[in-house]
Short mmCIF file of N, CA and C in Angstrom, two decimals:
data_model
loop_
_atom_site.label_atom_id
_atom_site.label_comp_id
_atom_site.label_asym_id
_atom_site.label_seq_id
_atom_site.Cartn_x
_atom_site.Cartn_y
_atom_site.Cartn_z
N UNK R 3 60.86 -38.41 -8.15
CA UNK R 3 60.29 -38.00 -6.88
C UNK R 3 61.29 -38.06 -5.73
N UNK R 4 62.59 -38.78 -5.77
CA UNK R 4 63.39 -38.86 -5.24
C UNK R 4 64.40 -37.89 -5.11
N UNK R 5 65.26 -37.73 -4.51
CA UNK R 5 66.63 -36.74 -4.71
C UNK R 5 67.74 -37.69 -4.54
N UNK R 6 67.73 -38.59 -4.07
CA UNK R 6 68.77 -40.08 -4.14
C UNK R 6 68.93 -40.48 -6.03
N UNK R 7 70.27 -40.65 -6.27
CA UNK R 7 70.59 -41.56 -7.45
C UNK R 7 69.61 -42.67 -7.36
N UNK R 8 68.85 -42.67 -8.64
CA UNK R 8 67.87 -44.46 -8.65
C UNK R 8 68.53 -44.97 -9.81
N UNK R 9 68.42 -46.52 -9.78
CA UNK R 9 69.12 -47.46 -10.74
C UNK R 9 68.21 -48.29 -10.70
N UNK R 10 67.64 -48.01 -12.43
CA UNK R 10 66.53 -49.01 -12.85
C UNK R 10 67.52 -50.45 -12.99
N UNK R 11 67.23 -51.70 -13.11
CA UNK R 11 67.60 -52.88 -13.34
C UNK R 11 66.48 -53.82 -14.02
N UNK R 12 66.71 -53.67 -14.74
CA UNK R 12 65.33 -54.91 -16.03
C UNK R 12 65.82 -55.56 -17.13
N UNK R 13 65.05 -56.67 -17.81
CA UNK R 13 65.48 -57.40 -18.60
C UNK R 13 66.10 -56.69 -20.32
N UNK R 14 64.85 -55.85 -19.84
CA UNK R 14 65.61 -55.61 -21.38
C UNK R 14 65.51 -53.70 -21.97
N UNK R 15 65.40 -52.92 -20.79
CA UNK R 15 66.06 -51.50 -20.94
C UNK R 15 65.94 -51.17 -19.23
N UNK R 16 67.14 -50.04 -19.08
CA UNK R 16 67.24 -49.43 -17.68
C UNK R 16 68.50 -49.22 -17.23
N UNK R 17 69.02 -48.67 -16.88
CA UNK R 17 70.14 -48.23 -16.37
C UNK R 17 71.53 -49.97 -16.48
N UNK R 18 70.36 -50.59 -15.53
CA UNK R 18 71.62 -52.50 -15.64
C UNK R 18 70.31 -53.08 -16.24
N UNK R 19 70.69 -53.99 -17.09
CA UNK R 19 70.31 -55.46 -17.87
C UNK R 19 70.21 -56.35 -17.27
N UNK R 20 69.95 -57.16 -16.23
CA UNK R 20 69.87 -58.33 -15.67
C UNK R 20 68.77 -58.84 -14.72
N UNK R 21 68.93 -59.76 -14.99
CA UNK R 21 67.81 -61.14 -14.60
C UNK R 21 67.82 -60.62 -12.68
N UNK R 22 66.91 -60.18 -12.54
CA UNK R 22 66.89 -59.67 -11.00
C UNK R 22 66.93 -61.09 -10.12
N UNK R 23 66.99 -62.52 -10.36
CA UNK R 23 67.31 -63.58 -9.92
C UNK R 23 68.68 -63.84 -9.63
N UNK R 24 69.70 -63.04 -10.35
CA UNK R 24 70.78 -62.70 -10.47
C UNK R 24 71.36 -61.25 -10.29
N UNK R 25 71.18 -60.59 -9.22
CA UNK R 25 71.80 -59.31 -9.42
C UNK R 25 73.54 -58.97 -9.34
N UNK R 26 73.59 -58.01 -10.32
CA UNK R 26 75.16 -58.09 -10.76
C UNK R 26 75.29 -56.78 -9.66
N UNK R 27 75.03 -56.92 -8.17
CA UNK R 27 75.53 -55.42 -7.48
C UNK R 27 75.79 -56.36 -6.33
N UNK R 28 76.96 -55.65 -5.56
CA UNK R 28 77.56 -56.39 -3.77
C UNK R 28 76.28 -56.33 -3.32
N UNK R 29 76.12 -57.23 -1.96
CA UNK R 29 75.87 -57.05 -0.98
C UNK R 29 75.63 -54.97 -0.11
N UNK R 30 74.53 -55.01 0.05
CA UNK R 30 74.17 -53.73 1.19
C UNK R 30 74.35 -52.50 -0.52
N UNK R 31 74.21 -52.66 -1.37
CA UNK R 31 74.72 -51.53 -2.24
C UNK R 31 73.71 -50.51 -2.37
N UNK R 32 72.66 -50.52 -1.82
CA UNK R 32 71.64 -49.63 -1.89
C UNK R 32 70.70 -49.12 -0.93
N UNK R 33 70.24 -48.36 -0.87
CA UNK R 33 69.29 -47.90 0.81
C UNK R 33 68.09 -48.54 0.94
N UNK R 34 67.40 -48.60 -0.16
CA UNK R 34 66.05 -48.69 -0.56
C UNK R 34 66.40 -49.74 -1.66
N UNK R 35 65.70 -50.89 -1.91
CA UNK R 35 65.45 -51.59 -3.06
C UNK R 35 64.01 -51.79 -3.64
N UNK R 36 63.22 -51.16 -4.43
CA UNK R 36 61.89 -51.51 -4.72
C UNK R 36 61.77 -52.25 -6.20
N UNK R 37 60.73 -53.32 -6.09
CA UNK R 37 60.29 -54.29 -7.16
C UNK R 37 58.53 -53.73 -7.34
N UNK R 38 58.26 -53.20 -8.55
CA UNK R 38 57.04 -52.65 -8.11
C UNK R 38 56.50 -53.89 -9.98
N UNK R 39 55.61 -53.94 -9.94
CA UNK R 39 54.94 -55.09 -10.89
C UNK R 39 55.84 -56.04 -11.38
N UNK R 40 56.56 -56.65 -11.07
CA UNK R 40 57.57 -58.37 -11.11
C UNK R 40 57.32 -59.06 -11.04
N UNK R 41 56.88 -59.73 -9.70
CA UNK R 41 56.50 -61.09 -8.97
C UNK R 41 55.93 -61.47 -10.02
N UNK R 42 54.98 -61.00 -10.44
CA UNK R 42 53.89 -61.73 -11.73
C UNK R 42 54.45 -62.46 -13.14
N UNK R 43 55.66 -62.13 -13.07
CA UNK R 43 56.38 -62.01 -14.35
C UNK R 43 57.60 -63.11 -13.78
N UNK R 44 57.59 -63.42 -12.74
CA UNK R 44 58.08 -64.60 -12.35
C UNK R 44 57.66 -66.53 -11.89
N UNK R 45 58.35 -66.78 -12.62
CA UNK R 45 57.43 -68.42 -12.10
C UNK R 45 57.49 -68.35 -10.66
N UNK R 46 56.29 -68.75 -10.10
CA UNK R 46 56.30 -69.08 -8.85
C UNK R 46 57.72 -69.38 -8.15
N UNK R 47 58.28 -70.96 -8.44
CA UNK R 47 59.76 -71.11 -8.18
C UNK R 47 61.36 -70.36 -8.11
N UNK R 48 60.67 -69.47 -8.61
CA UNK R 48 61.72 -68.38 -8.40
C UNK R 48 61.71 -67.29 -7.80
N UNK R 49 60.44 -67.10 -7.08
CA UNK R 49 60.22 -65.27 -6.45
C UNK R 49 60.84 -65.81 -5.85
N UNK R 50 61.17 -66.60 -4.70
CA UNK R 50 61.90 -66.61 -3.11
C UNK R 50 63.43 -66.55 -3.63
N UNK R 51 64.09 -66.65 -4.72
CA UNK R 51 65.16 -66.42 -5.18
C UNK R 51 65.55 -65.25 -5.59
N UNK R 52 64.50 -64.14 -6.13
CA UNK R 52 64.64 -62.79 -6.77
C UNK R 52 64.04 -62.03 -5.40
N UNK R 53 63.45 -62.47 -4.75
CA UNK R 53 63.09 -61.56 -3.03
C UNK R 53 64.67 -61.59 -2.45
N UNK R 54 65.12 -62.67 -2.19
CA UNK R 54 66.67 -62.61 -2.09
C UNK R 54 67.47 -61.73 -2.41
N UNK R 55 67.32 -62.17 -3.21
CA UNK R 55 68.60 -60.98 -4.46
C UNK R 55 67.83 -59.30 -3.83
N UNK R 56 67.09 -59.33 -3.88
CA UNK R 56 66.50 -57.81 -3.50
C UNK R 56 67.05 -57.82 -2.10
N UNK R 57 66.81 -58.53 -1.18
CA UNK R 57 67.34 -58.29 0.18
C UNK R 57 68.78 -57.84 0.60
N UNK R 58 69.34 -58.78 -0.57
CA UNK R 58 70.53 -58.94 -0.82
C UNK R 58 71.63 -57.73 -0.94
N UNK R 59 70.50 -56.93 -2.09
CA UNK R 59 71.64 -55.67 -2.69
C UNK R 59 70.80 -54.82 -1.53
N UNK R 60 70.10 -54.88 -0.67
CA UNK R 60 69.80 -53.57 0.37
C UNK R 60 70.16 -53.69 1.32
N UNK R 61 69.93 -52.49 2.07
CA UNK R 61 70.58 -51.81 3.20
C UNK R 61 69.42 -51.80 4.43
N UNK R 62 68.97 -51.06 3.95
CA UNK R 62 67.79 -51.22 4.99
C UNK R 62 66.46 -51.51 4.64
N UNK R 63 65.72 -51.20 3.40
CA UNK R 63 64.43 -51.76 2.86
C UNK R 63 64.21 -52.00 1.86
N UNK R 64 63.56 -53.19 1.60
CA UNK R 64 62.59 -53.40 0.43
C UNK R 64 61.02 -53.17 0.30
N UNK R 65 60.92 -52.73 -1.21
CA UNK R 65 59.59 -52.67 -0.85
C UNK R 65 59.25 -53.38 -2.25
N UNK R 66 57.89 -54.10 -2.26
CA UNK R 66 57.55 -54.95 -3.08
C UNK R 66 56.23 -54.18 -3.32
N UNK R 67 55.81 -54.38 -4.50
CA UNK R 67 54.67 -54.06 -4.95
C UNK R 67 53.64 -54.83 -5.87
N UNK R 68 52.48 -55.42 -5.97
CA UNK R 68 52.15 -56.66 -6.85
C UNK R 68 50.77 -56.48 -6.83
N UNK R 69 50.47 -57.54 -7.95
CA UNK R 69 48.82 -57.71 -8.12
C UNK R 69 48.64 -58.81 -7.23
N UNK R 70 47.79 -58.41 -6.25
CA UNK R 70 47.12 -59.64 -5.40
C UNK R 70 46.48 -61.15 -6.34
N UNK R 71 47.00 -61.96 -6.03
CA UNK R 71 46.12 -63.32 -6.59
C UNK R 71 45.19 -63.62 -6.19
N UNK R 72 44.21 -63.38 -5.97
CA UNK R 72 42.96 -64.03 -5.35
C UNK R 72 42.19 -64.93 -6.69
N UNK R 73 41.28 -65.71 -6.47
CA UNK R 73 40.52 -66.27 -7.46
C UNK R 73 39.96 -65.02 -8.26
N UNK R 74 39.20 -63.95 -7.46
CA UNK R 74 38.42 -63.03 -8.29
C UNK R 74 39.34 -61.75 -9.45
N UNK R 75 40.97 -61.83 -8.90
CA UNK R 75 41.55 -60.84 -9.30
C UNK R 75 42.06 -61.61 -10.52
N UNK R 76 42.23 -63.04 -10.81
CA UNK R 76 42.63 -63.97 -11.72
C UNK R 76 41.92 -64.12 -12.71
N UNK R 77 40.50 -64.25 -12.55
CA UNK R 77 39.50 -64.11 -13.34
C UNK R 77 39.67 -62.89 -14.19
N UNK R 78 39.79 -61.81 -13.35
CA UNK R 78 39.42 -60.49 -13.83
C UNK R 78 40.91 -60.54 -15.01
N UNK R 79 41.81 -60.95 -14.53
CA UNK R 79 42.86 -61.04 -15.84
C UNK R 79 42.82 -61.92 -17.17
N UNK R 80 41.80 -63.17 -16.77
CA UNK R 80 41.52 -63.82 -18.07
C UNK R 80 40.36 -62.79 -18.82
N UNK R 81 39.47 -62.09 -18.41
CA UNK R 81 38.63 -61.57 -19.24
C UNK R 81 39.36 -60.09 -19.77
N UNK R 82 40.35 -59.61 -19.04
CA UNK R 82 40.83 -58.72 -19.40
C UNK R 82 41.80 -58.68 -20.90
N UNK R 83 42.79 -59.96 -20.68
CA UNK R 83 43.03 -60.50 -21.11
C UNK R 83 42.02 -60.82 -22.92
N UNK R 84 40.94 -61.40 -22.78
CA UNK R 84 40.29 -61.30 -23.96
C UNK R 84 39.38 -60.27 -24.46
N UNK R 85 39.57 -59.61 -23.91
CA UNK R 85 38.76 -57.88 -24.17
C UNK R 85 39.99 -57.55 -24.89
N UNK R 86 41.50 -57.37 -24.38
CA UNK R 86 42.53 -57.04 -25.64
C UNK R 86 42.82 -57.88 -26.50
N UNK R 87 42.89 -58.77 -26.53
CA UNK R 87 42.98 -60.07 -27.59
C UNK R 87 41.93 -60.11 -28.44
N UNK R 88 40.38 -58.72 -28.12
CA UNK R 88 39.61 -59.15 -29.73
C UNK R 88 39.83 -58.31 -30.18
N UNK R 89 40.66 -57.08 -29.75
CA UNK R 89 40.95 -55.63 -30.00
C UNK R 89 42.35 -55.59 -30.78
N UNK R 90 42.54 -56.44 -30.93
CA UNK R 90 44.55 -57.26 -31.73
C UNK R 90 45.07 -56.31 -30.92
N UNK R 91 45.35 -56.22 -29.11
CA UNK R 91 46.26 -55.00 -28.53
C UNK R 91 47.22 -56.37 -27.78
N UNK R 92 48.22 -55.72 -27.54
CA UNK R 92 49.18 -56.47 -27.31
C UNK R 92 48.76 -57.40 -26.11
N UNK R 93 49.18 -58.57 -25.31
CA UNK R 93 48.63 -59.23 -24.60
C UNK R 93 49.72 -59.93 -23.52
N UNK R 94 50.88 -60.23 -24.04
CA UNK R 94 52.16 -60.72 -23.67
C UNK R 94 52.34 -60.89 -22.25
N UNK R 95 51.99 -59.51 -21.32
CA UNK R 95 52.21 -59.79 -19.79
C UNK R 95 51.14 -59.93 -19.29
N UNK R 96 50.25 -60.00 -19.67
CA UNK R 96 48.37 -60.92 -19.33
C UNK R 96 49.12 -62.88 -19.32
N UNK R 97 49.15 -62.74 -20.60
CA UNK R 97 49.56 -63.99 -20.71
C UNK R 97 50.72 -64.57 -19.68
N UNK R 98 52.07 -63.88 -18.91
CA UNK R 98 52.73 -63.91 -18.41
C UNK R 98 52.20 -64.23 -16.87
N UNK R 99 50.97 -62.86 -16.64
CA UNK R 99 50.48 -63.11 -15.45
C UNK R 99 49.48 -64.27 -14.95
N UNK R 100 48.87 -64.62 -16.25
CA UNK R 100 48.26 -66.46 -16.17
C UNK R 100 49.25 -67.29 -15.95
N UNK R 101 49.90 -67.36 -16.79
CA UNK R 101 50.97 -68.60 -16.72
C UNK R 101 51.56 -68.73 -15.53
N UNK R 102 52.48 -67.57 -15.26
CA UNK R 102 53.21 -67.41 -13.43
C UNK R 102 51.84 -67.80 -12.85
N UNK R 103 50.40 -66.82 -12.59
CA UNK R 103 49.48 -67.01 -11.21
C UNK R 103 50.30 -65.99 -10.76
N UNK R 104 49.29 -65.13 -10.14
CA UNK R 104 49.64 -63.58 -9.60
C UNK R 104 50.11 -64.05 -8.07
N UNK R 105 50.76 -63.29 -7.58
CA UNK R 105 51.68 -63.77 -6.36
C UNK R 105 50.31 -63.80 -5.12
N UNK R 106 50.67 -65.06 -4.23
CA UNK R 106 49.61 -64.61 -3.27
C UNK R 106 49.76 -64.29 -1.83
N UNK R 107 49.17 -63.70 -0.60
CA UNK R 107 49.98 -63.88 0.55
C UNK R 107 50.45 -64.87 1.18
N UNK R 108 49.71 -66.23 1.19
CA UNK R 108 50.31 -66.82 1.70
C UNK R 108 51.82 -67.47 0.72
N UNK R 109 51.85 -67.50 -0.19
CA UNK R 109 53.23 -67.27 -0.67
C UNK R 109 54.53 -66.83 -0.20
N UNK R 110 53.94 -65.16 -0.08
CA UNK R 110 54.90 -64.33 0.48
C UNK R 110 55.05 -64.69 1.25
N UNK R 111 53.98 -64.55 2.29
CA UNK R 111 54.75 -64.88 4.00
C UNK R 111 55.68 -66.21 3.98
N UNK R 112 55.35 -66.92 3.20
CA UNK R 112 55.84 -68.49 3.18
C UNK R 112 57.63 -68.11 2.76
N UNK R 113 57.54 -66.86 1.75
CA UNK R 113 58.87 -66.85 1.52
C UNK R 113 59.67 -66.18 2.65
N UNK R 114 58.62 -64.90 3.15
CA UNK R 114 59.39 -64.11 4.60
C UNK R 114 59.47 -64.71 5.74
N UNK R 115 59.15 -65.95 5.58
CA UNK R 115 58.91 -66.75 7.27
C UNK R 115 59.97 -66.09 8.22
N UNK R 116 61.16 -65.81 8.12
CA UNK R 116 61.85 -65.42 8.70
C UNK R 116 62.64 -64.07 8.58
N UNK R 117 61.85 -63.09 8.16
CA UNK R 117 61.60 -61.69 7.87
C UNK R 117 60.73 -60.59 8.73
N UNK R 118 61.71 -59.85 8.85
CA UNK R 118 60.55 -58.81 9.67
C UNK R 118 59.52 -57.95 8.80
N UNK R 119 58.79 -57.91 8.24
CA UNK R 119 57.92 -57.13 7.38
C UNK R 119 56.66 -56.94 7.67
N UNK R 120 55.81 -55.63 6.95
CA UNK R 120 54.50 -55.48 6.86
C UNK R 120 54.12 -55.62 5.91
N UNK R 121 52.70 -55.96 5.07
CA UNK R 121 51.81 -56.02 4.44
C UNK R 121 50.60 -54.96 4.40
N UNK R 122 50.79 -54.64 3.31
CA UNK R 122 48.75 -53.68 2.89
C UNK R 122 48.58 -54.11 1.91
N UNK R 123 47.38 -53.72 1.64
CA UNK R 123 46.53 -53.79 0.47
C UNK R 123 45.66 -52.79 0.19
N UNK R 124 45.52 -52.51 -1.01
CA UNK R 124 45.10 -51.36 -1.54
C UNK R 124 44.46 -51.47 -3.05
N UNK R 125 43.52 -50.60 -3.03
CA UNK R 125 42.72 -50.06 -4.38
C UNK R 125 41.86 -51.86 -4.66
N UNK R 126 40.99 -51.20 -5.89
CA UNK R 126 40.24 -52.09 -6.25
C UNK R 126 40.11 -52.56 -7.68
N UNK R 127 40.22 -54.18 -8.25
CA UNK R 127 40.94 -54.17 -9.68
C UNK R 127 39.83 -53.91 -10.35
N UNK R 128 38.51 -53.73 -10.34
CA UNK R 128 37.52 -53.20 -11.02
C UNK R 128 37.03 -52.14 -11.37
N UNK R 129 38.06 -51.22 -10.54
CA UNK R 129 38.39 -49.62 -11.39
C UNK R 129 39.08 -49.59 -11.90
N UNK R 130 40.17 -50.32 -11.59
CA UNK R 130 41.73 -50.20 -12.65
C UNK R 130 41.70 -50.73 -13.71
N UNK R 131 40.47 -52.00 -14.13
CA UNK R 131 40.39 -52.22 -15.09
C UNK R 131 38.69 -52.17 -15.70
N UNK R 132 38.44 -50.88 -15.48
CA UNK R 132 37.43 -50.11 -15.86
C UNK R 132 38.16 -48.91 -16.60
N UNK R 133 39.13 -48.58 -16.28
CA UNK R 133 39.53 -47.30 -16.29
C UNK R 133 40.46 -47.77 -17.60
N UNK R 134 41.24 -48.96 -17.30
CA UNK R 134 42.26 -49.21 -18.88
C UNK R 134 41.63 -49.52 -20.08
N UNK R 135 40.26 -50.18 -19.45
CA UNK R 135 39.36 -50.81 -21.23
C UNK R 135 39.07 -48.97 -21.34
N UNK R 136 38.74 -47.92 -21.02
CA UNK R 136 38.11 -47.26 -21.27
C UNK R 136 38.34 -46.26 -22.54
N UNK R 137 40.01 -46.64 -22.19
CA UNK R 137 40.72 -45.86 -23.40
C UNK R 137 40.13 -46.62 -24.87
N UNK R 138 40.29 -48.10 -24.36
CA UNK R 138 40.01 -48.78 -25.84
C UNK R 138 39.01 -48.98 -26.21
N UNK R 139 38.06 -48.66 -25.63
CA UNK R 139 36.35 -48.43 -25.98
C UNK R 139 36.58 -47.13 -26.60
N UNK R 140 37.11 -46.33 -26.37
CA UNK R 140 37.25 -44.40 -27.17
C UNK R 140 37.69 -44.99 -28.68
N UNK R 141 38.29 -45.66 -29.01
CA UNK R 141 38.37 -46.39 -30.61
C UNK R 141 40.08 -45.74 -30.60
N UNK R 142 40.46 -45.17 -31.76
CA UNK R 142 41.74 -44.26 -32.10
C UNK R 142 41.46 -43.38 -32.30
N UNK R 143 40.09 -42.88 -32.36
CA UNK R 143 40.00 -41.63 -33.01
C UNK R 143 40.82 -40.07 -31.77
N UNK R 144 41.60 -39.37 -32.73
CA UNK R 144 42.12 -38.17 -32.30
C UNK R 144 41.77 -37.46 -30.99
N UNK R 145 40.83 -37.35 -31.35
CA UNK R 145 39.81 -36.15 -30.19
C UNK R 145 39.72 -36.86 -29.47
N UNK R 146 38.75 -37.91 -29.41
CA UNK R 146 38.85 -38.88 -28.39
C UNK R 146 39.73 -39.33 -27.44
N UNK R 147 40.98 -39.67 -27.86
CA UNK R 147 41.69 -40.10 -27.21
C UNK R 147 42.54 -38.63 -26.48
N UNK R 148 42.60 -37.89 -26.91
CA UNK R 148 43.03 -35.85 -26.39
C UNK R 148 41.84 -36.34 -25.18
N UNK R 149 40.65 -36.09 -25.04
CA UNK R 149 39.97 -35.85 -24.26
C UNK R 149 40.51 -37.27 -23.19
N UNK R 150 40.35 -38.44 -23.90
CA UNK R 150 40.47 -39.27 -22.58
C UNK R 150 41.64 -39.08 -21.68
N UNK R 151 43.38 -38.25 -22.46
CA UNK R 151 44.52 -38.28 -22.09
C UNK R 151 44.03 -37.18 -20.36
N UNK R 152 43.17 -36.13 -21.35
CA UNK R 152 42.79 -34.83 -19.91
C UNK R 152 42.17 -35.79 -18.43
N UNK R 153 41.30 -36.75 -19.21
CA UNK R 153 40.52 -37.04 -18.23
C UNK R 153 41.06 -38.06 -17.49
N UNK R 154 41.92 -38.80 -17.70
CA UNK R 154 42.79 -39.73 -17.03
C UNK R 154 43.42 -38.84 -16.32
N UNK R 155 44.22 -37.45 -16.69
CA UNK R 155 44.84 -36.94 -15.86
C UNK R 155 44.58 -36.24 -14.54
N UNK R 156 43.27 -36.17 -14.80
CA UNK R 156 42.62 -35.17 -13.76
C UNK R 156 41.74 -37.00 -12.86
N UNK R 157 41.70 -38.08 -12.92
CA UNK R 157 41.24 -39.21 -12.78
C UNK R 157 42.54 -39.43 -11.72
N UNK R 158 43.63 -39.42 -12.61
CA UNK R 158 44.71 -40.44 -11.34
C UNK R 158 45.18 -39.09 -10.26
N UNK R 159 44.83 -37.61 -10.95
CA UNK R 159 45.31 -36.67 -9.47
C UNK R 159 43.80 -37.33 -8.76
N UNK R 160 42.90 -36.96 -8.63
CA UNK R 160 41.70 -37.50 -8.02
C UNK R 160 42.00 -38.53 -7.01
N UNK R 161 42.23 -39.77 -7.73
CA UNK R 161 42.70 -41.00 -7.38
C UNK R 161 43.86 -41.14 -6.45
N UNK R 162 45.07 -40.76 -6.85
CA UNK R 162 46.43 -40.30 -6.02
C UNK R 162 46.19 -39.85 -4.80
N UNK R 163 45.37 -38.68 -5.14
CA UNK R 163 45.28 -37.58 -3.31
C UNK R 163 43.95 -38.54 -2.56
N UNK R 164 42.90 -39.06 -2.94
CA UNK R 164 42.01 -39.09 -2.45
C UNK R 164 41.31 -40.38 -2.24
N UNK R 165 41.75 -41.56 -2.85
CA UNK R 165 41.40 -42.91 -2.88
C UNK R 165 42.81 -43.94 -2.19
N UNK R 166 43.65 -43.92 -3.39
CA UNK R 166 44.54 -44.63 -3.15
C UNK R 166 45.33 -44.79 -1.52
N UNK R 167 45.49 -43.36 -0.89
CA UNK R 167 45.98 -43.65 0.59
C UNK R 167 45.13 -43.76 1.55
N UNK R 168 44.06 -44.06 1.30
CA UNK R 168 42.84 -43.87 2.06
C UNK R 168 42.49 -45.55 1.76
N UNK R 169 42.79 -46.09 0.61
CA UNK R 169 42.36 -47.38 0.31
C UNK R 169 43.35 -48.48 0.97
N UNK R 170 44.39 -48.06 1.79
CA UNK R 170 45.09 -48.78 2.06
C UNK R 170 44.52 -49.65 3.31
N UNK R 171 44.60 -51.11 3.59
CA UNK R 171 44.08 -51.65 4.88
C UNK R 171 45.03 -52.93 5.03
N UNK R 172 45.19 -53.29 6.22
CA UNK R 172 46.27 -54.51 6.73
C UNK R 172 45.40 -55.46 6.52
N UNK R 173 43.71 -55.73 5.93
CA UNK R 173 43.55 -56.86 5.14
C UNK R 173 43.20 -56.88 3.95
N UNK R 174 43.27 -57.71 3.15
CA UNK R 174 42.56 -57.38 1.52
C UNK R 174 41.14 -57.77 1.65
N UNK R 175 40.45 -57.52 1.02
CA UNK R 175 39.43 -58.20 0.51
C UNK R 175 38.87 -58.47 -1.13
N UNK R 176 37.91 -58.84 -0.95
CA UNK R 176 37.85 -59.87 -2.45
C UNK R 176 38.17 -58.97 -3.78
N UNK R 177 38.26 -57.72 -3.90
CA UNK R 177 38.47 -57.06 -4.81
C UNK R 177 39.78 -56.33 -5.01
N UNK R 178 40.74 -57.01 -4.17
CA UNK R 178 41.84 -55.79 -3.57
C UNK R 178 43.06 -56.21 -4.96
N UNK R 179 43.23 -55.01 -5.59
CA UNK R 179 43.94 -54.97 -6.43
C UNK R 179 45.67 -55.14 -6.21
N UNK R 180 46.25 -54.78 -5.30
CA UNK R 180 47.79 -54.47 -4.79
C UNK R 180 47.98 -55.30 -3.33
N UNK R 181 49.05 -55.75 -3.39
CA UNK R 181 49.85 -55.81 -2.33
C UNK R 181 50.91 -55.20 -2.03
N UNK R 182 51.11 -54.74 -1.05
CA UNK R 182 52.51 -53.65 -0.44
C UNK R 182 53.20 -54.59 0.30
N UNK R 183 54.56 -54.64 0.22
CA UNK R 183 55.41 -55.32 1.40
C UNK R 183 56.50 -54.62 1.70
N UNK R 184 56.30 -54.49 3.06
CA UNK R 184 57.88 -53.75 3.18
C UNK R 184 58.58 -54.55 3.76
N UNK R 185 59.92 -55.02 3.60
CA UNK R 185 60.88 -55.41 4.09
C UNK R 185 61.83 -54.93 5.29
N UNK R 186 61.81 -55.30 6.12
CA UNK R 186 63.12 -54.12 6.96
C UNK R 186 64.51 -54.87 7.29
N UNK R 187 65.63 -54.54 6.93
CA UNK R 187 66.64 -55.31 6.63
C UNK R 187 67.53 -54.96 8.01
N UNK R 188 68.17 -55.85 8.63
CA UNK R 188 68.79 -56.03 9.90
C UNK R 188 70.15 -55.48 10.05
#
């Protein structure tokens, strides 16, 4: 969607290999730095170290992207969580996102105390995870899953143009699936 060179950076495929706690790039090396589903996948003790490193290799912004922690959005990952676990579907970053605890705001701010940034919040995790069991309620069967591929597609244009930027608000509330942060670098 870009016309700028992008450079994926992840643990284990993407353009660089490395521990984003550690980034192997100078200082200012990039315009834009975005972390879009991470935080979760980090122990608590270390986001304010990998927010760093992101600040670090940019120029002028970061943008962060995450599953809000609230009690109700936590929940919704343990049951999610065992809806794929009776289905034998893989489970690994469920489990990741219990163990870390999904990032929360007061966190963040705690890490930006001395950051110029904004915050939103957006969408709701009880469609998003209405919408992912839905595939796995369709079973494997062929057709089924052809039809669900159409209907997801014509679901997230729907969703894209007509929910999602419209769902955006400078507070969350109890169902709010995302947090946005933008960074603005000095």
């Amino acid at each position: 969607f870009v016309k700028n060179k992008v450079v994926v950076t992840n643990l284990a495929e993407g353009d660089v290999l490395a521990d984003g706690r550690a980034l192997p790039f100078a200082d200012n090396s990039f315009s834009v730095v975005t972390s879009i589903d991470v935080l979760e996948h980090i122990p608590p003790q270390d986001r304010g170290k990998f927010i760093n490193q992101l600040k670090r290799v940019a120029q002028k912004i970061v943008v962060l992207s995450f599953p809000l922690g609230t009690k109700e959005h936590f929940e919704a990952e343990k049951s999610l969580k065992e809806f794929l676990k009776k289905r034998n579907e893989e489970i690994s970053y469920l489990e990741e996102h219990l163990k870390n605890g999904l990032p929360t705001i007061e966190e963040i701010k705690a890490i930006l105390k001395n950051d110029s940034y904004q915050i939103f919040f957006g969408e709701d995790f009880r469609l998003n995870n209405f919408l992912f069991k839905l595939q796995f309620v369709l079973g494997k069967r062929r057709i089924l899953r052809r039809i669900y591929f159409y209907l997801q597609k014509a679901i997230n244009f729907f969703l894209n143009i007509f929910y999602y930027p419209f769902s955006l608000s400078s507070k969350p509330h109890r169902y709010t699936n995302r947090a946005y942060v933008v960074i603005e670098e000095e």
